[in-house]
Amino acid sequence: MVLTLMIIARKVLSLEQYITVQHIELMNKIIILTGSIVGVAYITEFFIAWYSGVQYEQYAFMNRMFGPYWWAYWSMMTCNVITPQLFWFKKLRTSVMATFIISIFVNIGMWFERFVIIVTSLHRDFLPSSWVMYSPTYIEVGIFVGTIGLFFTCFLIFARVFPVIALAELKSILKKTG
């Protein structure tokens, strides 16, 4: 989310001389690292469920991967683990447009991660009477849209009131005169 907002702020506020392509490339290297760490965490979680021998935990993970919400799980894996690996290519890592598109996919993947954790955990509860497919209510959709709106409102107020780039950061890159 930080990278997405940084690219938008860079363009809208004309900060190209302060937020350079090198900064974006370094952020993309961090995304490669964190995407790899998340992938290892997902695989470790699955391995622990398999190695434990507990059939309930194994079922929970198999249900996530191949159950009725398989599409959410594999979307999460694709967006959070596979898509950041595209930054191994320097051409994509230094392209602002490619970075923006991939950062959107990573944001979508993070949303799917929360969806998978909550919905797949609740739709197969210990009580068979609560085994239902999830469908959001108007209130839940409203809360989701409202939180997005609140976040962007707070972000825009912050960008308007406070300096977007710290003065201490500018001192090191501005030319000395006098």
mmCIF file of C-alpha atoms in Angstrom:
data_model
loop_
_atom_site.group_PDB
_atom_site.id
_atom_site.type_symbol
_atom_site.label_atom_id
_atom_site.label_comp_id
_atom_site.label_asym_id
_atom_site.label_seq_id
_atom_site.Cartn_x
_atom_site.Cartn_y
_atom_site.Cartn_z
ATOM 1 C CA MET A 1 0.000 0.000 0.000
ATOM 2 C CA VAL A 2 2.885 2.340 0.785
ATOM 3 C CA LEU A 3 4.404 1.842 -2.657
ATOM 4 C CA THR A 4 1.066 2.398 -4.384
ATOM 5 C CA LEU A 5 0.467 5.627 -2.474
ATOM 6 C CA MET A 6 4.059 6.726 -3.032
ATOM 7 C CA ILE A 7 3.711 6.368 -6.799
ATOM 8 C CA ILE A 8 0.404 8.249 -6.821
ATOM 9 C CA ALA A 9 1.773 11.035 -4.603
ATOM 10 C CA ARG A 10 4.932 11.191 -6.735
ATOM 11 C CA LYS A 11 2.900 11.878 -9.861
ATOM 12 C CA VAL A 12 0.103 14.041 -8.425
ATOM 13 C CA LEU A 13 2.333 16.235 -6.259
ATOM 14 C CA SER A 14 5.155 16.440 -8.865
ATOM 15 C CA LEU A 15 7.740 14.822 -6.603
ATOM 16 C CA GLU A 16 9.690 13.077 -9.386
ATOM 17 C CA GLN A 17 12.930 14.842 -8.500
ATOM 18 C CA TYR A 18 12.655 13.764 -4.852
ATOM 19 C CA ILE A 19 11.174 10.272 -5.200
ATOM 20 C CA THR A 20 13.365 8.859 -7.936
ATOM 21 C CA VAL A 21 13.250 5.612 -9.879
ATOM 22 C CA GLN A 22 16.086 4.399 -7.638
ATOM 23 C CA HIS A 23 13.803 4.768 -4.596
ATOM 24 C CA ILE A 24 11.104 2.797 -6.398
ATOM 25 C CA GLU A 25 13.608 0.110 -7.381
ATOM 26 C CA LEU A 26 14.791 -0.241 -3.776
ATOM 27 C CA MET A 27 11.183 -0.562 -2.592
ATOM 28 C CA ASN A 28 10.652 -3.256 -5.214
ATOM 29 C CA LYS A 29 13.618 -5.186 -3.846
ATOM 30 C CA ILE A 30 11.972 -5.055 -0.424
ATOM 31 C CA ILE A 31 8.756 -6.373 -2.000
ATOM 32 C CA ILE A 32 10.718 -9.305 -3.495
ATOM 33 C CA LEU A 33 12.035 -10.108 -0.020
ATOM 34 C CA THR A 34 8.712 -9.768 1.780
ATOM 35 C CA GLY A 35 6.860 -11.690 -0.947
ATOM 36 C CA SER A 36 9.362 -14.518 -0.550
ATOM 37 C CA ILE A 37 9.007 -14.451 3.238
ATOM 38 C CA VAL A 38 5.214 -14.602 2.924
ATOM 39 C CA GLY A 39 5.551 -17.557 0.531
ATOM 40 C CA VAL A 40 7.790 -19.401 2.981
ATOM 41 C CA ALA A 41 5.298 -18.653 5.773
ATOM 42 C CA TYR A 42 2.384 -20.055 3.732
ATOM 43 C CA ILE A 43 4.337 -23.195 2.838
ATOM 44 C CA THR A 44 5.526 -23.631 6.441
ATOM 45 C CA GLU A 45 1.959 -23.313 7.686
ATOM 46 C CA PHE A 46 0.836 -26.004 5.269
ATOM 47 C CA PHE A 47 3.807 -28.238 6.183
ATOM 48 C CA ILE A 48 3.081 -27.949 9.919
ATOM 49 C CA ALA A 49 -0.548 -28.919 9.297
ATOM 50 C CA TRP A 50 0.568 -31.932 7.271
ATOM 51 C CA TYR A 51 3.382 -32.963 9.628
ATOM 52 C CA SER A 52 1.274 -32.656 12.785
ATOM 53 C CA GLY A 53 -0.937 -35.516 11.695
ATOM 54 C CA VAL A 54 -4.001 -33.766 13.130
ATOM 55 C CA GLN A 55 -6.760 -34.501 10.659
ATOM 56 C CA TYR A 56 -8.757 -31.395 11.559
ATOM 57 C CA GLU A 57 -5.880 -29.063 10.833
ATOM 58 C CA GLN A 58 -5.082 -30.932 7.636
ATOM 59 C CA TYR A 59 -8.703 -30.653 6.567
ATOM 60 C CA ALA A 60 -8.711 -26.917 7.257
ATOM 61 C CA PHE A 61 -5.787 -26.369 4.884
ATOM 62 C CA MET A 62 -7.032 -28.763 2.231
ATOM 63 C CA ASN A 63 -10.403 -27.037 2.427
ATOM 64 C CA ARG A 64 -8.696 -23.671 1.887
ATOM 65 C CA MET A 65 -6.825 -24.923 -1.157
ATOM 66 C CA PHE A 66 -9.432 -27.131 -2.816
ATOM 67 C CA GLY A 67 -12.739 -26.338 -1.053
ATOM 68 C CA PRO A 68 -15.454 -23.968 -2.126
ATOM 69 C CA TYR A 69 -13.225 -20.922 -1.575
ATOM 70 C CA TRP A 70 -10.292 -22.302 -3.566
ATOM 71 C CA TRP A 71 -10.410 -19.257 -5.842
ATOM 72 C CA ALA A 72 -9.713 -16.901 -2.931
ATOM 73 C CA TYR A 73 -6.803 -19.012 -1.679
ATOM 74 C CA TRP A 74 -5.136 -19.285 -5.074
ATOM 75 C CA SER A 75 -5.740 -15.595 -5.776
ATOM 76 C CA MET A 76 -4.006 -14.835 -2.486
ATOM 77 C CA MET A 77 -1.067 -17.102 -3.369
ATOM 78 C CA THR A 78 -0.754 -15.658 -6.868
ATOM 79 C CA CYS A 79 -0.942 -12.021 -5.801
ATOM 80 C CA ASN A 80 1.197 -12.278 -2.644
ATOM 81 C CA VAL A 81 3.847 -14.813 -3.643
ATOM 82 C CA ILE A 82 4.122 -15.170 -7.419
ATOM 83 C CA THR A 83 3.440 -11.606 -8.611
ATOM 84 C CA PRO A 84 6.223 -9.966 -6.506
ATOM 85 C CA GLN A 85 8.725 -12.378 -8.076
ATOM 86 C CA LEU A 86 8.323 -10.428 -11.334
ATOM 87 C CA PHE A 87 10.542 -7.786 -9.745
ATOM 88 C CA TRP A 88 13.550 -10.042 -10.280
ATOM 89 C CA PHE A 89 13.597 -8.505 -13.769
ATOM 90 C CA LYS A 90 15.307 -5.112 -13.658
ATOM 91 C CA LYS A 91 13.177 -3.775 -16.509
ATOM 92 C CA LEU A 92 10.012 -4.319 -14.457
ATOM 93 C CA ARG A 93 11.676 -3.190 -11.237
ATOM 94 C CA THR A 94 12.596 0.183 -12.734
ATOM 95 C CA SER A 95 9.332 0.756 -14.611
ATOM 96 C CA VAL A 96 6.977 3.016 -12.668
ATOM 97 C CA MET A 97 3.866 1.744 -14.488
ATOM 98 C CA ALA A 98 4.778 -1.941 -13.985
ATOM 99 C CA THR A 99 5.535 -1.229 -10.332
ATOM 100 C CA PHE A 100 2.165 0.459 -9.884
ATOM 101 C CA ILE A 101 0.273 -2.447 -11.496
ATOM 102 C CA ILE A 102 2.148 -5.092 -9.491
ATOM 103 C CA SER A 103 1.632 -3.108 -6.264
ATOM 104 C CA ILE A 104 -2.118 -3.099 -6.954
ATOM 105 C CA PHE A 105 -2.007 -6.888 -7.323
ATOM 106 C CA VAL A 106 -0.110 -7.192 -4.024
ATOM 107 C CA ASN A 107 -2.756 -5.015 -2.328
ATOM 108 C CA ILE A 108 -5.484 -7.256 -3.751
ATOM 109 C CA GLY A 109 -3.564 -10.284 -2.464
ATOM 110 C CA MET A 110 -3.391 -8.827 1.025
ATOM 111 C CA TRP A 111 -7.142 -8.294 0.964
ATOM 112 C CA PHE A 112 -7.624 -11.903 -0.162
ATOM 113 C CA GLU A 113 -5.402 -13.037 2.724
ATOM 114 C CA ARG A 114 -7.753 -11.474 5.242
ATOM 115 C CA PHE A 115 -10.745 -12.892 3.372
ATOM 116 C CA VAL A 116 -9.248 -16.401 3.396
ATOM 117 C CA ILE A 117 -8.373 -16.252 7.085
ATOM 118 C CA ILE A 118 -11.811 -15.090 8.186
ATOM 119 C CA VAL A 119 -14.230 -16.684 5.740
ATOM 120 C CA THR A 120 -12.651 -20.131 5.367
ATOM 121 C CA SER A 121 -12.282 -20.377 9.139
ATOM 122 C CA LEU A 122 -15.950 -19.598 9.716
ATOM 123 C CA HIS A 123 -17.663 -21.433 6.892
ATOM 124 C CA ARG A 124 -16.633 -24.867 8.239
ATOM 125 C CA ASP A 125 -17.059 -24.462 11.963
ATOM 126 C CA PHE A 126 -17.138 -27.305 14.488
ATOM 127 C CA LEU A 127 -20.921 -27.330 14.304
ATOM 128 C CA PRO A 128 -22.268 -28.721 11.019
ATOM 129 C CA SER A 129 -25.312 -26.492 11.471
ATOM 130 C CA SER A 130 -23.090 -23.471 10.767
ATOM 131 C CA TRP A 131 -21.684 -24.864 7.503
ATOM 132 C CA VAL A 132 -22.869 -22.242 5.045
ATOM 133 C CA MET A 133 -21.373 -20.238 2.210
ATOM 134 C CA TYR A 134 -20.536 -16.680 3.126
ATOM 135 C CA SER A 135 -22.298 -13.793 1.442
ATOM 136 C CA PRO A 136 -21.701 -10.255 2.695
ATOM 137 C CA THR A 137 -24.584 -8.112 3.844
ATOM 138 C CA TYR A 138 -25.111 -4.528 2.729
ATOM 139 C CA ILE A 139 -23.788 -3.394 6.087
ATOM 140 C CA GLU A 140 -20.518 -5.317 5.646
ATOM 141 C CA VAL A 141 -20.045 -3.950 2.133
ATOM 142 C CA GLY A 142 -20.788 -0.447 3.448
ATOM 143 C CA ILE A 143 -18.248 -0.811 6.239
ATOM 144 C CA PHE A 144 -15.637 -2.049 3.746
ATOM 145 C CA VAL A 145 -16.239 0.833 1.332
ATOM 146 C CA GLY A 146 -16.392 3.275 4.241
ATOM 147 C CA THR A 147 -13.006 2.196 5.591
ATOM 148 C CA ILE A 148 -11.458 2.690 2.160
ATOM 149 C CA GLY A 149 -13.003 6.153 1.954
ATOM 150 C CA LEU A 150 -11.916 7.040 5.487
ATOM 151 C CA PHE A 151 -8.355 5.909 4.786
ATOM 152 C CA PHE A 152 -8.042 7.958 1.608
ATOM 153 C CA THR A 153 -9.617 10.983 3.273
ATOM 154 C CA CYS A 154 -7.116 10.802 6.151
ATOM 155 C CA PHE A 155 -4.252 10.254 3.696
ATOM 156 C CA LEU A 156 -5.230 13.268 1.597
ATOM 157 C CA ILE A 157 -5.659 15.473 4.688
ATOM 158 C CA PHE A 158 -2.243 14.359 5.922
ATOM 159 C CA ALA A 159 -0.647 15.058 2.531
ATOM 160 C CA ARG A 160 -2.290 18.509 2.431
ATOM 161 C CA VAL A 161 -1.474 19.615 5.987
ATOM 162 C CA PHE A 162 1.927 18.046 6.698
ATOM 163 C CA PRO A 163 5.019 18.039 4.488
ATOM 164 C CA VAL A 164 5.034 14.988 2.244
ATOM 165 C CA ILE A 165 8.817 14.684 2.404
ATOM 166 C CA ALA A 166 10.723 15.381 5.623
ATOM 167 C CA LEU A 167 12.922 18.471 5.525
ATOM 168 C CA ALA A 168 15.880 16.489 6.854
ATOM 169 C CA GLU A 169 15.615 14.227 3.785
ATOM 170 C CA LEU A 170 15.598 17.211 1.433
ATOM 171 C CA LYS A 171 18.732 18.748 2.936
ATOM 172 C CA SER A 172 20.874 15.861 1.750
ATOM 173 C CA ILE A 173 19.751 16.028 -1.881
ATOM 174 C CA LEU A 174 19.337 19.780 -2.463
ATOM 175 C CA LYS A 175 22.228 21.715 -3.963
ATOM 176 C CA LYS A 176 24.055 23.953 -1.536
ATOM 177 C CA THR A 177 24.014 27.582 -2.528
ATOM 178 C CA GLY A 178 25.954 30.447 -1.090
#
